[in-house]
mmCIF file of C-alpha atoms in Angstrom:
data_model
loop_
_atom_site.group_PDB
_atom_site.id
_atom_site.type_symbol
_atom_site.label_atom_id
_atom_site.label_comp_id
_atom_site.label_asym_id
_atom_site.label_seq_id
_atom_site.Cartn_x
_atom_site.Cartn_y
_atom_site.Cartn_z
ATOM 1 C CA MET A 725 2.637 173.305 36.107
ATOM 2 C CA GLU A 726 4.910 170.471 37.439
ATOM 3 C CA THR A 727 7.954 171.252 38.971
ATOM 4 C CA ILE A 728 11.642 170.023 39.638
ATOM 5 C CA GLU A 729 14.139 170.551 42.263
ATOM 6 C CA LEU A 730 17.737 171.228 41.335
ATOM 7 C CA SER A 731 20.744 172.005 43.391
ATOM 8 C CA ARG A 732 22.981 174.985 43.267
ATOM 9 C CA LYS A 733 25.393 172.823 41.017
ATOM 10 C CA GLN A 734 22.808 171.117 38.905
ATOM 11 C CA LEU A 735 21.670 174.451 37.786
ATOM 12 C CA TYR A 736 25.370 175.692 37.407
ATOM 13 C CA ASP A 737 25.986 173.013 34.882
ATOM 14 C CA LEU A 738 22.633 174.054 33.300
ATOM 15 C CA VAL A 739 23.431 177.568 32.186
ATOM 16 C CA TRP A 740 27.043 176.442 31.539
ATOM 17 C CA SER A 741 26.035 173.916 29.050
ATOM 18 C CA THR A 742 22.967 175.458 27.778
ATOM 19 C CA PRO A 743 22.282 178.773 26.200
ATOM 20 C CA ILE A 744 19.709 180.520 28.586
ATOM 21 C CA SER A 745 17.429 181.068 25.408
ATOM 22 C CA LYS A 746 17.074 177.103 24.753
ATOM 23 C CA LEU A 747 16.477 176.977 28.690
ATOM 24 C CA THR A 748 13.449 179.164 28.778
ATOM 25 C CA LEU A 749 12.205 176.572 26.549
ATOM 26 C CA GLN A 750 12.385 173.770 29.230
ATOM 27 C CA TYR A 751 11.298 176.145 31.739
ATOM 28 C CA ALA A 752 8.582 178.676 32.504
ATOM 29 C CA LEU A 753 10.695 181.508 33.144
ATOM 30 C CA SER A 754 12.224 184.585 31.118
ATOM 31 C CA ASN A 755 15.938 185.167 30.390
ATOM 32 C CA GLU A 756 15.524 187.505 33.319
ATOM 33 C CA GLY A 757 13.730 185.196 35.458
ATOM 34 C CA ILE A 758 16.643 182.813 35.072
ATOM 35 C CA LYS A 759 19.293 185.324 35.698
ATOM 36 C CA LYS A 760 17.483 186.541 38.542
ATOM 37 C CA ILE A 761 17.460 182.925 40.260
ATOM 38 C CA CYS A 762 21.303 182.707 39.673
ATOM 39 C CA LYS A 763 21.989 185.778 41.267
ATOM 40 C CA GLN A 764 19.778 184.964 44.143
ATOM 41 C CA PHE A 765 21.600 181.497 44.811
ATOM 42 C CA GLU A 766 25.075 183.189 43.549
ATOM 43 C CA ILE A 767 25.614 180.942 40.566
ATOM 44 C CA PRO A 768 27.765 182.910 38.118
ATOM 45 C CA MET A 769 26.522 183.052 34.451
ATOM 46 C CA PRO A 770 28.416 183.000 31.210
ATOM 47 C CA GLN A 771 29.352 186.851 29.999
ATOM 48 C CA ASN A 772 27.785 188.118 26.891
ATOM 49 C CA GLY A 773 29.467 186.340 23.452
ATOM 50 C CA HIS A 774 30.219 183.348 25.290
ATOM 51 C CA TRP A 775 28.215 180.889 22.944
ATOM 52 C CA LEU A 776 29.183 182.743 19.702
ATOM 53 C CA LYS A 777 33.100 182.413 21.064
ATOM 54 C CA LEU A 778 32.120 178.697 21.500
ATOM 55 C CA LYS A 779 30.652 178.303 18.549
ATOM 56 C CA TYR A 780 34.189 179.479 16.659
ATOM 57 C CA ASN A 781 36.181 177.763 18.698
ATOM 58 C CA LYS A 782 37.229 180.670 20.854
ATOM 59 C CA LYS A 783 38.636 180.302 23.980
ATOM 60 C CA VAL A 784 36.246 181.474 26.816
ATOM 61 C CA LYS A 785 36.281 181.975 30.616
ATOM 62 C CA ILE A 786 34.572 179.785 32.822
ATOM 63 C CA GLU A 787 33.882 180.956 36.341
ATOM 64 C CA LYS A 788 34.025 178.289 39.165
ATOM 65 C CA LEU A 789 30.975 177.819 41.236
ATOM 66 C CA ASN A 790 31.730 178.874 45.022
ATOM 67 C CA PRO A 791 30.455 175.877 47.188
ATOM 68 C CA VAL A 792 30.334 178.301 50.294
ATOM 69 C CA PHE A 793 26.452 179.173 50.132
ATOM 70 C CA GLY A 794 24.529 180.511 53.095
ATOM 71 C CA GLY A 795 21.135 179.553 51.865
ATOM 72 C CA ILE A 796 19.617 176.705 51.491
ATOM 73 C CA ASP A 797 20.691 174.672 48.463
ATOM 74 C CA LYS A 798 17.070 174.112 46.679
ATOM 75 C CA ILE A 799 16.206 175.854 43.887
ATOM 76 C CA VAL A 800 12.209 175.017 42.714
ATOM 77 C CA MET A 801 11.872 175.396 38.871
ATOM 78 C CA THR A 802 8.995 175.280 37.090
ATOM 79 C CA LEU A 803 8.631 172.874 33.864
ATOM 80 C CA ARG A 804 7.214 174.631 30.653
ATOM 81 C CA GLU A 805 4.252 172.626 29.007
ATOM 82 C CA GLU A 806 4.348 172.015 25.449
ATOM 83 C CA GLY A 807 2.711 175.275 23.611
ATOM 84 C CA ASN A 808 2.517 176.924 27.262
ATOM 85 C CA THR A 809 4.182 180.513 26.796
ATOM 86 C CA ILE A 810 3.288 181.611 30.292
ATOM 87 C CA ASN A 811 6.140 182.475 32.436
ATOM 88 C CA VAL A 812 5.752 181.984 36.417
ATOM 89 C CA ASP A 813 8.017 185.036 36.735
ATOM 90 C CA GLN A 814 5.738 187.364 34.951
ATOM 91 C CA THR A 815 3.368 189.656 36.570
ATOM 92 C CA PRO A 816 -0.391 188.384 37.539
ATOM 93 C CA LEU A 817 -1.889 190.596 34.754
ATOM 94 C CA THR A 818 0.595 189.226 32.286
ATOM 95 C CA ILE A 819 -0.156 185.508 33.249
ATOM 96 C CA ARG A 820 -3.544 186.051 33.350
ATOM 97 C CA THR A 821 -3.740 187.734 29.739
ATOM 98 C CA LYS A 822 -1.817 184.893 28.207
ATOM 99 C CA GLU A 823 -3.986 182.508 29.648
ATOM 100 C CA ILE A 824 -7.164 184.242 28.273
ATOM 101 C CA GLU A 825 -5.257 184.374 25.066
ATOM 102 C CA ASN A 826 -4.114 180.979 24.664
ATOM 103 C CA ASP A 827 -7.814 179.756 25.385
ATOM 104 C CA SER A 828 -8.680 178.563 21.620
ATOM 105 C CA ASN A 829 -12.306 178.999 22.137
ATOM 106 C CA ALA A 830 -12.174 182.554 23.901
ATOM 107 C CA PRO A 831 -14.199 184.704 21.629
ATOM 108 C CA LEU A 832 -11.560 187.407 21.311
ATOM 109 C CA THR A 833 -11.851 188.661 17.937
ATOM 110 C CA VAL A 834 -13.769 191.677 16.911
ATOM 111 C CA PRO A 835 -15.911 191.060 13.731
ATOM 112 C CA GLU A 836 -16.451 193.298 10.886
ATOM 113 C CA THR A 837 -20.438 192.636 11.610
ATOM 114 C CA ILE A 838 -22.632 191.818 14.637
ATOM 115 C CA THR A 839 -23.634 188.243 14.412
ATOM 116 C CA LYS A 840 -26.194 186.418 17.048
ATOM 117 C CA PRO A 841 -26.230 189.968 19.170
ATOM 118 C CA ASP A 842 -26.135 189.904 23.099
ATOM 119 C CA ILE A 843 -29.386 190.847 24.385
ATOM 120 C CA LEU A 844 -27.539 194.106 25.937
ATOM 121 C CA THR A 845 -26.444 194.866 22.411
ATOM 122 C CA ILE A 846 -30.212 194.915 21.050
ATOM 123 C CA GLN A 847 -31.396 196.861 24.231
ATOM 124 C CA THR A 848 -28.911 199.324 23.502
ATOM 125 C CA LYS A 849 -29.818 199.658 19.729
ATOM 126 C CA ASP A 850 -33.680 199.953 20.830
ATOM 127 C CA TYR A 851 -32.494 202.649 23.248
ATOM 128 C CA TRP A 852 -30.942 204.640 20.516
ATOM 129 C CA LYS A 853 -33.876 204.385 18.235
ATOM 130 C CA GLY A 854 -36.108 205.726 20.892
ATOM 131 C CA LYS A 855 -37.737 202.152 21.632
ATOM 132 C CA ILE A 856 -36.689 202.002 24.884
ATOM 133 C CA LYS A 857 -37.592 204.628 27.716
ATOM 134 C CA PHE A 858 -36.479 205.206 31.371
ATOM 135 C CA ASN A 859 -38.849 206.832 33.566
ATOM 136 C CA SER A 860 -36.628 206.261 36.316
ATOM 137 C CA TYR A 861 -33.399 204.924 35.048
ATOM 138 C CA ARG A 862 -32.128 204.447 38.397
ATOM 139 C CA GLU A 863 -35.193 202.124 39.311
ATOM 140 C CA ASP A 864 -35.050 200.313 36.133
ATOM 141 C CA ASN A 865 -32.891 197.095 35.857
ATOM 142 C CA ARG A 866 -32.917 197.245 32.088
ATOM 143 C CA ILE A 867 -29.123 197.966 30.974
ATOM 144 C CA VAL A 868 -27.883 199.207 27.964
ATOM 145 C CA TYR A 869 -24.072 199.837 27.201
ATOM 146 C CA PRO A 870 -22.298 202.660 29.052
ATOM 147 C CA ILE A 871 -21.177 204.276 25.352
ATOM 148 C CA ARG A 872 -20.505 207.762 24.480
ATOM 149 C CA VAL A 873 -19.348 208.312 21.381
ATOM 150 C CA GLY A 874 -20.480 210.095 17.989
ATOM 151 C CA LYS A 875 -23.064 208.993 15.776
ATOM 152 C CA ASP A 876 -19.946 207.819 13.105
ATOM 153 C CA CYS A 877 -18.382 205.831 16.074
ATOM 154 C CA GLU A 878 -21.523 203.865 16.992
ATOM 155 C CA LYS A 879 -21.222 201.241 14.927
ATOM 156 C CA ARG A 880 -17.734 200.312 15.952
ATOM 157 C CA ALA A 881 -18.710 200.772 19.770
ATOM 158 C CA LEU A 882 -21.202 198.607 19.468
ATOM 159 C CA LEU A 883 -19.401 195.714 17.554
ATOM 160 C CA PHE A 884 -16.365 196.121 20.588
ATOM 161 C CA MET A 885 -19.359 196.241 23.331
ATOM 162 C CA ASP A 886 -21.125 192.757 22.182
ATOM 163 C CA SER A 887 -17.541 190.956 21.304
ATOM 164 C CA PHE A 888 -16.164 192.396 24.781
ATOM 165 C CA THR A 889 -19.981 191.017 26.569
ATOM 166 C CA LYS A 890 -19.635 187.402 24.882
ATOM 167 C CA LEU A 891 -16.075 187.325 26.171
ATOM 168 C CA LEU A 892 -17.505 188.448 29.666
ATOM 169 C CA ARG A 893 -20.351 185.747 29.762
ATOM 170 C CA TYR A 894 -17.637 183.330 28.371
ATOM 171 C CA ARG A 895 -15.426 183.775 31.334
ATOM 172 C CA GLY A 896 -18.317 183.201 33.774
ATOM 173 C CA HIS A 897 -19.115 187.138 34.324
ATOM 174 C CA THR A 898 -21.932 189.502 33.586
ATOM 175 C CA TRP A 899 -23.259 193.134 33.293
ATOM 176 C CA SER A 900 -24.836 195.020 36.245
ATOM 177 C CA LYS A 901 -25.945 198.080 37.507
ATOM 178 C CA GLU A 902 -25.703 199.737 40.819
ATOM 179 C CA TYR A 903 -27.793 202.984 41.217
ATOM 180 C CA ASN A 904 -27.118 204.966 38.105
ATOM 181 C CA TYR A 905 -23.724 203.237 37.280
ATOM 182 C CA ILE A 906 -23.130 200.356 34.780
ATOM 183 C CA GLY A 907 -20.584 198.003 35.164
ATOM 184 C CA VAL A 908 -19.555 194.380 35.324
ATOM 185 C CA LEU A 909 -20.108 191.888 38.151
ATOM 186 C CA ILE A 910 -17.152 189.389 38.402
ATOM 187 C CA ASP A 911 -17.538 187.213 41.760
ATOM 188 C CA THR A 912 -19.788 189.319 43.377
ATOM 189 C CA VAL A 913 -17.356 192.446 42.672
ATOM 190 C CA PHE A 914 -19.057 195.425 40.977
ATOM 191 C CA ILE A 915 -16.480 197.286 38.333
ATOM 192 C CA GLU A 916 -18.047 200.381 36.354
ATOM 193 C CA ILE A 917 -17.438 200.665 32.886
ATOM 194 C CA ASP A 918 -17.336 203.355 30.498
ATOM 195 C CA LEU A 919 -16.734 203.682 26.979
ATOM 196 C CA ARG A 920 -16.057 207.061 25.098
ATOM 197 C CA GLU A 921 -14.841 208.685 22.185
ATOM 198 C CA ALA A 922 -11.975 211.000 22.877
ATOM 199 C CA SER A 923 -12.289 214.433 21.627
ATOM 200 C CA LYS A 924 -9.817 217.193 20.773
ATOM 201 C CA ARG A 925 -9.849 220.964 22.340
ATOM 202 C CA ILE A 926 -9.631 223.632 19.723
ATOM 203 C CA PRO A 927 -8.561 226.783 21.035
ATOM 204 C CA PRO A 928 -11.091 229.859 20.589
ATOM 205 C CA THR A 929 -10.472 231.841 17.403
ATOM 206 C CA THR A 930 -11.986 235.245 19.089
ATOM 207 C CA LYS A 931 -11.116 236.900 21.977
ATOM 208 C CA TYR A 932 -14.150 236.255 23.886
ATOM 209 C CA GLY A 933 -14.934 232.898 22.330
ATOM 210 C CA SER A 934 -14.999 229.784 23.749
ATOM 211 C CA SER A 935 -12.831 226.408 23.227
ATOM 212 C CA GLN A 936 -14.238 223.416 20.639
ATOM 213 C CA TYR A 937 -14.258 220.144 21.406
ATOM 214 C CA ILE A 938 -13.562 217.768 18.209
ATOM 215 C CA PRO A 939 -14.319 214.228 18.493
ATOM 216 C CA THR A 940 -11.165 212.490 17.417
ATOM 217 C CA GLY A 941 -12.592 208.855 16.673
ATOM 218 C CA GLU A 942 -10.243 207.486 19.379
ATOM 219 C CA PHE A 943 -11.692 205.069 21.674
ATOM 220 C CA ILE A 944 -11.297 204.970 25.547
ATOM 221 C CA ILE A 945 -12.319 202.550 27.619
ATOM 222 C CA LYS A 946 -12.492 203.190 31.847
ATOM 223 C CA MET A 947 -12.895 200.682 34.496
ATOM 224 C CA GLY A 948 -13.351 201.290 37.921
ATOM 225 C CA LYS A 949 -13.044 204.610 39.819
ATOM 226 C CA TYR A 950 -10.918 206.739 42.502
ATOM 227 C CA SER A 951 -7.976 204.480 42.848
ATOM 228 C CA GLY A 952 -8.968 201.528 41.144
ATOM 229 C CA GLU A 953 -9.116 203.540 37.847
ATOM 230 C CA ARG A 954 -7.442 202.325 34.606
ATOM 231 C CA GLU A 955 -7.873 203.477 31.110
ATOM 232 C CA TRP A 956 -7.202 201.869 27.729
ATOM 233 C CA ARG A 957 -6.692 204.017 24.435
ATOM 234 C CA ASP A 958 -6.560 203.561 20.819
ATOM 235 C CA GLY A 959 -3.020 203.912 20.337
ATOM 236 C CA LYS A 960 -0.738 201.817 17.661
ATOM 237 C CA THR A 961 -2.849 199.211 19.111
ATOM 238 C CA LYS A 962 -6.855 199.551 19.090
ATOM 239 C CA VAL A 963 -8.576 198.523 21.977
ATOM 240 C CA GLU A 964 -10.246 195.686 19.935
ATOM 241 C CA GLU A 965 -7.109 193.867 20.192
ATOM 242 C CA MET A 966 -6.906 194.533 23.890
ATOM 243 C CA LEU A 967 -9.930 192.158 25.024
ATOM 244 C CA ALA A 968 -7.881 189.540 26.765
ATOM 245 C CA LYS A 969 -5.641 192.410 28.741
ATOM 246 C CA ILE A 970 -8.809 194.142 29.665
ATOM 247 C CA MET A 971 -10.529 191.088 30.882
ATOM 248 C CA ALA A 972 -7.548 190.028 32.516
ATOM 249 C CA LYS A 973 -7.086 193.551 34.498
ATOM 250 C CA LEU A 974 -10.963 193.064 35.411
ATOM 251 C CA GLU A 975 -10.355 189.384 37.029
ATOM 252 C CA ILE A 976 -7.330 190.550 38.919
ATOM 253 C CA TYR A 977 -8.886 193.876 40.209
ATOM 254 C CA ALA A 978 -11.842 192.037 41.175
ATOM 255 C CA ALA A 979 -9.989 189.111 42.740
ATOM 256 C CA GLU A 980 -8.258 191.843 44.918
ATOM 257 C CA GLU A 981 -11.033 193.926 45.716
ATOM 258 C CA LYS A 982 -12.764 190.810 47.121
ATOM 259 C CA ILE A 983 -9.738 189.859 49.273
ATOM 260 C CA GLN A 984 -9.563 193.682 50.287
ATOM 261 C CA LYS A 985 -13.299 193.196 51.014
ATOM 262 C CA GLU A 986 -12.733 190.317 53.471
ATOM 263 C CA ARG A 987 -9.994 191.827 55.096
ATOM 264 C CA ASN A 988 -12.614 194.811 55.649
ATOM 265 C CA ARG A 989 -14.971 192.683 57.082
ATOM 266 C CA ILE A 990 -12.828 190.658 59.245
ATOM 267 C CA TRP A 991 -11.349 194.099 60.491
ATOM 268 C CA HIS A 992 -14.784 195.149 61.100
ATOM 269 C CA LEU A 993 -15.780 192.207 63.208
ATOM 270 C CA ASN A 994 -12.593 192.540 65.178
ATOM 271 C CA TYR A 995 -13.339 196.380 65.548
ATOM 272 C CA GLN A 996 -16.834 195.495 66.567
ATOM 273 C CA ALA A 997 -15.747 192.430 68.971
ATOM 274 C CA GLU A 998 -13.051 194.982 70.558
ATOM 275 C CA LEU A 999 -15.594 197.424 71.050
ATOM 276 C CA LYS A 1000 -18.006 194.869 72.852
ATOM 277 C CA ARG A 1001 -15.065 193.766 74.946
ATOM 278 C CA LYS A 1002 -14.301 197.430 76.325
ATOM 279 C CA GLU A 1003 -17.937 197.800 76.363
ATOM 280 C CA GLU A 1004 -18.177 194.421 78.835
ATOM 281 C CA ILE A 1005 -14.853 195.814 80.862
ATOM 282 C CA LYS A 1006 -16.549 198.862 81.404
ATOM 283 C CA GLN A 1007 -20.163 197.744 82.432
ATOM 284 C CA LEU A 1008 -18.037 195.013 84.761
ATOM 285 C CA LYS A 1009 -16.197 197.932 85.929
ATOM 286 C CA ASN A 1010 -19.758 200.225 86.875
ATOM 287 C CA GLU A 1011 -21.218 197.053 88.437
ATOM 288 C CA GLU A 1012 -18.148 196.459 90.484
ATOM 289 C CA VAL A 1013 -18.054 200.233 91.542
ATOM 290 C CA GLU A 1014 -21.715 200.199 92.511
ATOM 291 C CA LYS A 1015 -21.600 196.804 94.477
ATOM 292 C CA PHE A 1016 -18.496 198.854 96.485
ATOM 293 C CA ASN A 1017 -20.786 201.945 96.757
ATOM 294 C CA LYS A 1018 -23.448 199.853 98.214
ATOM 295 C CA LEU A 1019 -20.939 197.732 100.249
ATOM 296 C CA VAL A 1020 -19.294 201.087 101.610
ATOM 297 C CA LYS A 1021 -22.771 202.525 102.360
ATOM 298 C CA LEU A 1022 -24.331 199.376 104.158
ATOM 299 C CA SER A 1023 -20.822 199.330 106.087
ATOM 300 C CA GLU A 1024 -21.804 203.150 106.982
ATOM 301 C CA GLN A 1025 -25.110 202.346 107.737
ATOM 302 C CA TYR A 1026 -24.178 199.674 110.189
ATOM 303 C CA ASN A 1027 -21.214 201.637 111.873
ATOM 304 C CA LYS A 1028 -24.293 204.180 112.553
ATOM 305 C CA SER A 1029 -26.232 201.851 114.185
ATOM 306 C CA LEU A 1030 -23.801 200.622 116.301
ATOM 307 C CA LEU A 1031 -22.827 204.068 117.428
ATOM 308 C CA ILE A 1032 -26.872 204.699 117.940
ATOM 309 C CA ARG A 1033 -26.968 201.523 120.305
ATOM 310 C CA LYS A 1034 -23.902 202.551 121.727
ATOM 311 C CA TYR A 1035 -25.598 206.014 122.353
ATOM 312 C CA ILE A 1036 -28.732 204.550 123.721
ATOM 313 C CA GLU A 1037 -26.898 202.443 126.158
ATOM 314 C CA ALA A 1038 -25.201 205.465 127.787
ATOM 315 C CA LYS A 1039 -28.581 207.358 128.046
ATOM 316 C CA LYS A 1040 -30.115 204.014 129.588
ATOM 317 C CA GLU A 1041 -26.960 203.706 131.952
ATOM 318 C CA LYS A 1042 -27.134 207.439 132.852
ATOM 319 C CA ALA A 1043 -30.977 207.341 133.652
ATOM 320 C CA GLN A 1044 -30.806 204.406 136.011
ATOM 321 C CA ASN A 1045 -27.938 205.775 137.737
ATOM 322 C CA GLU A 1046 -30.005 208.587 138.314
ATOM 323 C CA ASN A 1047 -32.998 206.725 139.017
ATOM 324 C CA THR A 1048 -34.817 208.612 136.504
ATOM 325 C CA LEU A 1049 -35.913 205.689 133.862
ATOM 326 C CA ASP A 1050 -39.661 206.680 133.843
ATOM 327 C CA GLN A 1051 -42.262 205.250 131.090
ATOM 328 C CA GLU A 1052 -41.131 208.348 128.869
ATOM 329 C CA THR A 1053 -37.334 207.525 128.840
ATOM 330 C CA GLN A 1054 -38.184 203.991 128.347
ATOM 331 C CA GLU A 1055 -40.482 204.920 125.281
ATOM 332 C CA TRP A 1056 -37.480 206.562 124.232
ATOM 333 C CA ILE A 1057 -35.428 203.757 124.536
ATOM 334 C CA ASN A 1058 -37.831 201.539 122.696
ATOM 335 C CA TRP A 1059 -38.046 204.067 119.922
ATOM 336 C CA ALA A 1060 -34.485 204.632 119.184
ATOM 337 C CA ASN A 1061 -33.699 200.859 119.023
ATOM 338 C CA ASP A 1062 -36.457 200.374 116.339
ATOM 339 C CA LYS A 1063 -34.441 203.149 114.540
ATOM 340 C CA ALA A 1064 -31.339 201.858 115.102
ATOM 341 C CA ASP A 1065 -32.818 197.867 113.879
ATOM 342 C CA TRP A 1066 -34.186 199.773 110.761
ATOM 343 C CA LEU A 1067 -30.725 201.339 110.023
ATOM 344 C CA ASP A 1068 -28.887 198.442 110.366
ATOM 345 C CA PRO A 1069 -28.335 196.520 107.153
ATOM 346 C CA LEU A 1070 -28.162 193.139 109.236
ATOM 347 C CA ILE A 1071 -31.622 193.548 110.232
ATOM 348 C CA ASN A 1072 -33.545 196.087 108.310
ATOM 349 C CA LYS A 1073 -36.367 196.200 110.468
ATOM 350 C CA PRO A 1074 -39.456 197.553 108.645
ATOM 351 C CA ASP A 1075 -40.640 201.464 109.638
ATOM 352 C CA ASP A 1076 -43.818 202.659 108.639
ATOM 353 C CA ILE A 1077 -43.066 206.312 108.649
ATOM 354 C CA LEU A 1078 -38.855 206.559 107.156
ATOM 355 C CA ASP A 1079 -39.903 203.532 105.065
ATOM 356 C CA ASN A 1080 -42.387 205.754 103.124
#
């Protein structure tokens, strides 16, 4: 839709020169939408009865526009396209519903008889007649409509589902099955669907009797489950007249679910990345601790080797001073130096006995 930028003064002049009902024909906004914009930009509007008083030349009070405004003096207004009844300030569901209703090619009418039945309509009829049997419904890829109605309402249910399916396919979607559940597939998002007939509870007539449930002929169509569940029920408006609204809700729900799935996917990726980061930090820390402990151990070994050598020198010096440095003592000194060299991490001399 095309947009236009107005200043506060320009919009002020518009609302005081043109009734709001006519402004909604120029701009893709509802009455409340224009009032909301005027309130947001602190633009006074005519009081109720203003235009009627003008029509009969009665005196009216015109409020002046306060030139002082704390916000940005730029108002973006969406121009209304010819024949387009969509208001940009409406809810996404209302906008999507009107888009579907305004599509002259969309199959939105449920006929009195089925012509060119969809393959699922044929399969459902064959299933009801016993021509199709499922040995394992969960593993069988064939689909029949999820209909739970009495015999008297089967024709109406098929008419509705056939029309719904044609609209579904026209909008680029299809039916699908997940495990035991049947639903529609919209942009990779599966949404469970169920059409059932409402029943009325009849209390027991005897003390130990049980309640009876009588079918009412009223249809209830349900989509989704848990927090995403939504129902449409026969009332003043039959479900047949809600095709556009049901389809709009399904598409919006699918779009929201897809966004949520993407958010969940990104969150999971970030979560996994964070776990990996923490694991890498933990591994680096463990490696660092291991290296440090090794350093401490080698340092201790080195100090011990120095201590041993110091002891060897002291013993050798004592033997020399006492003139007792015989062959046996010298052999011990050689043996002790070998052990010190074996212990010293800077030498790491092999030892046949200690290495084994």
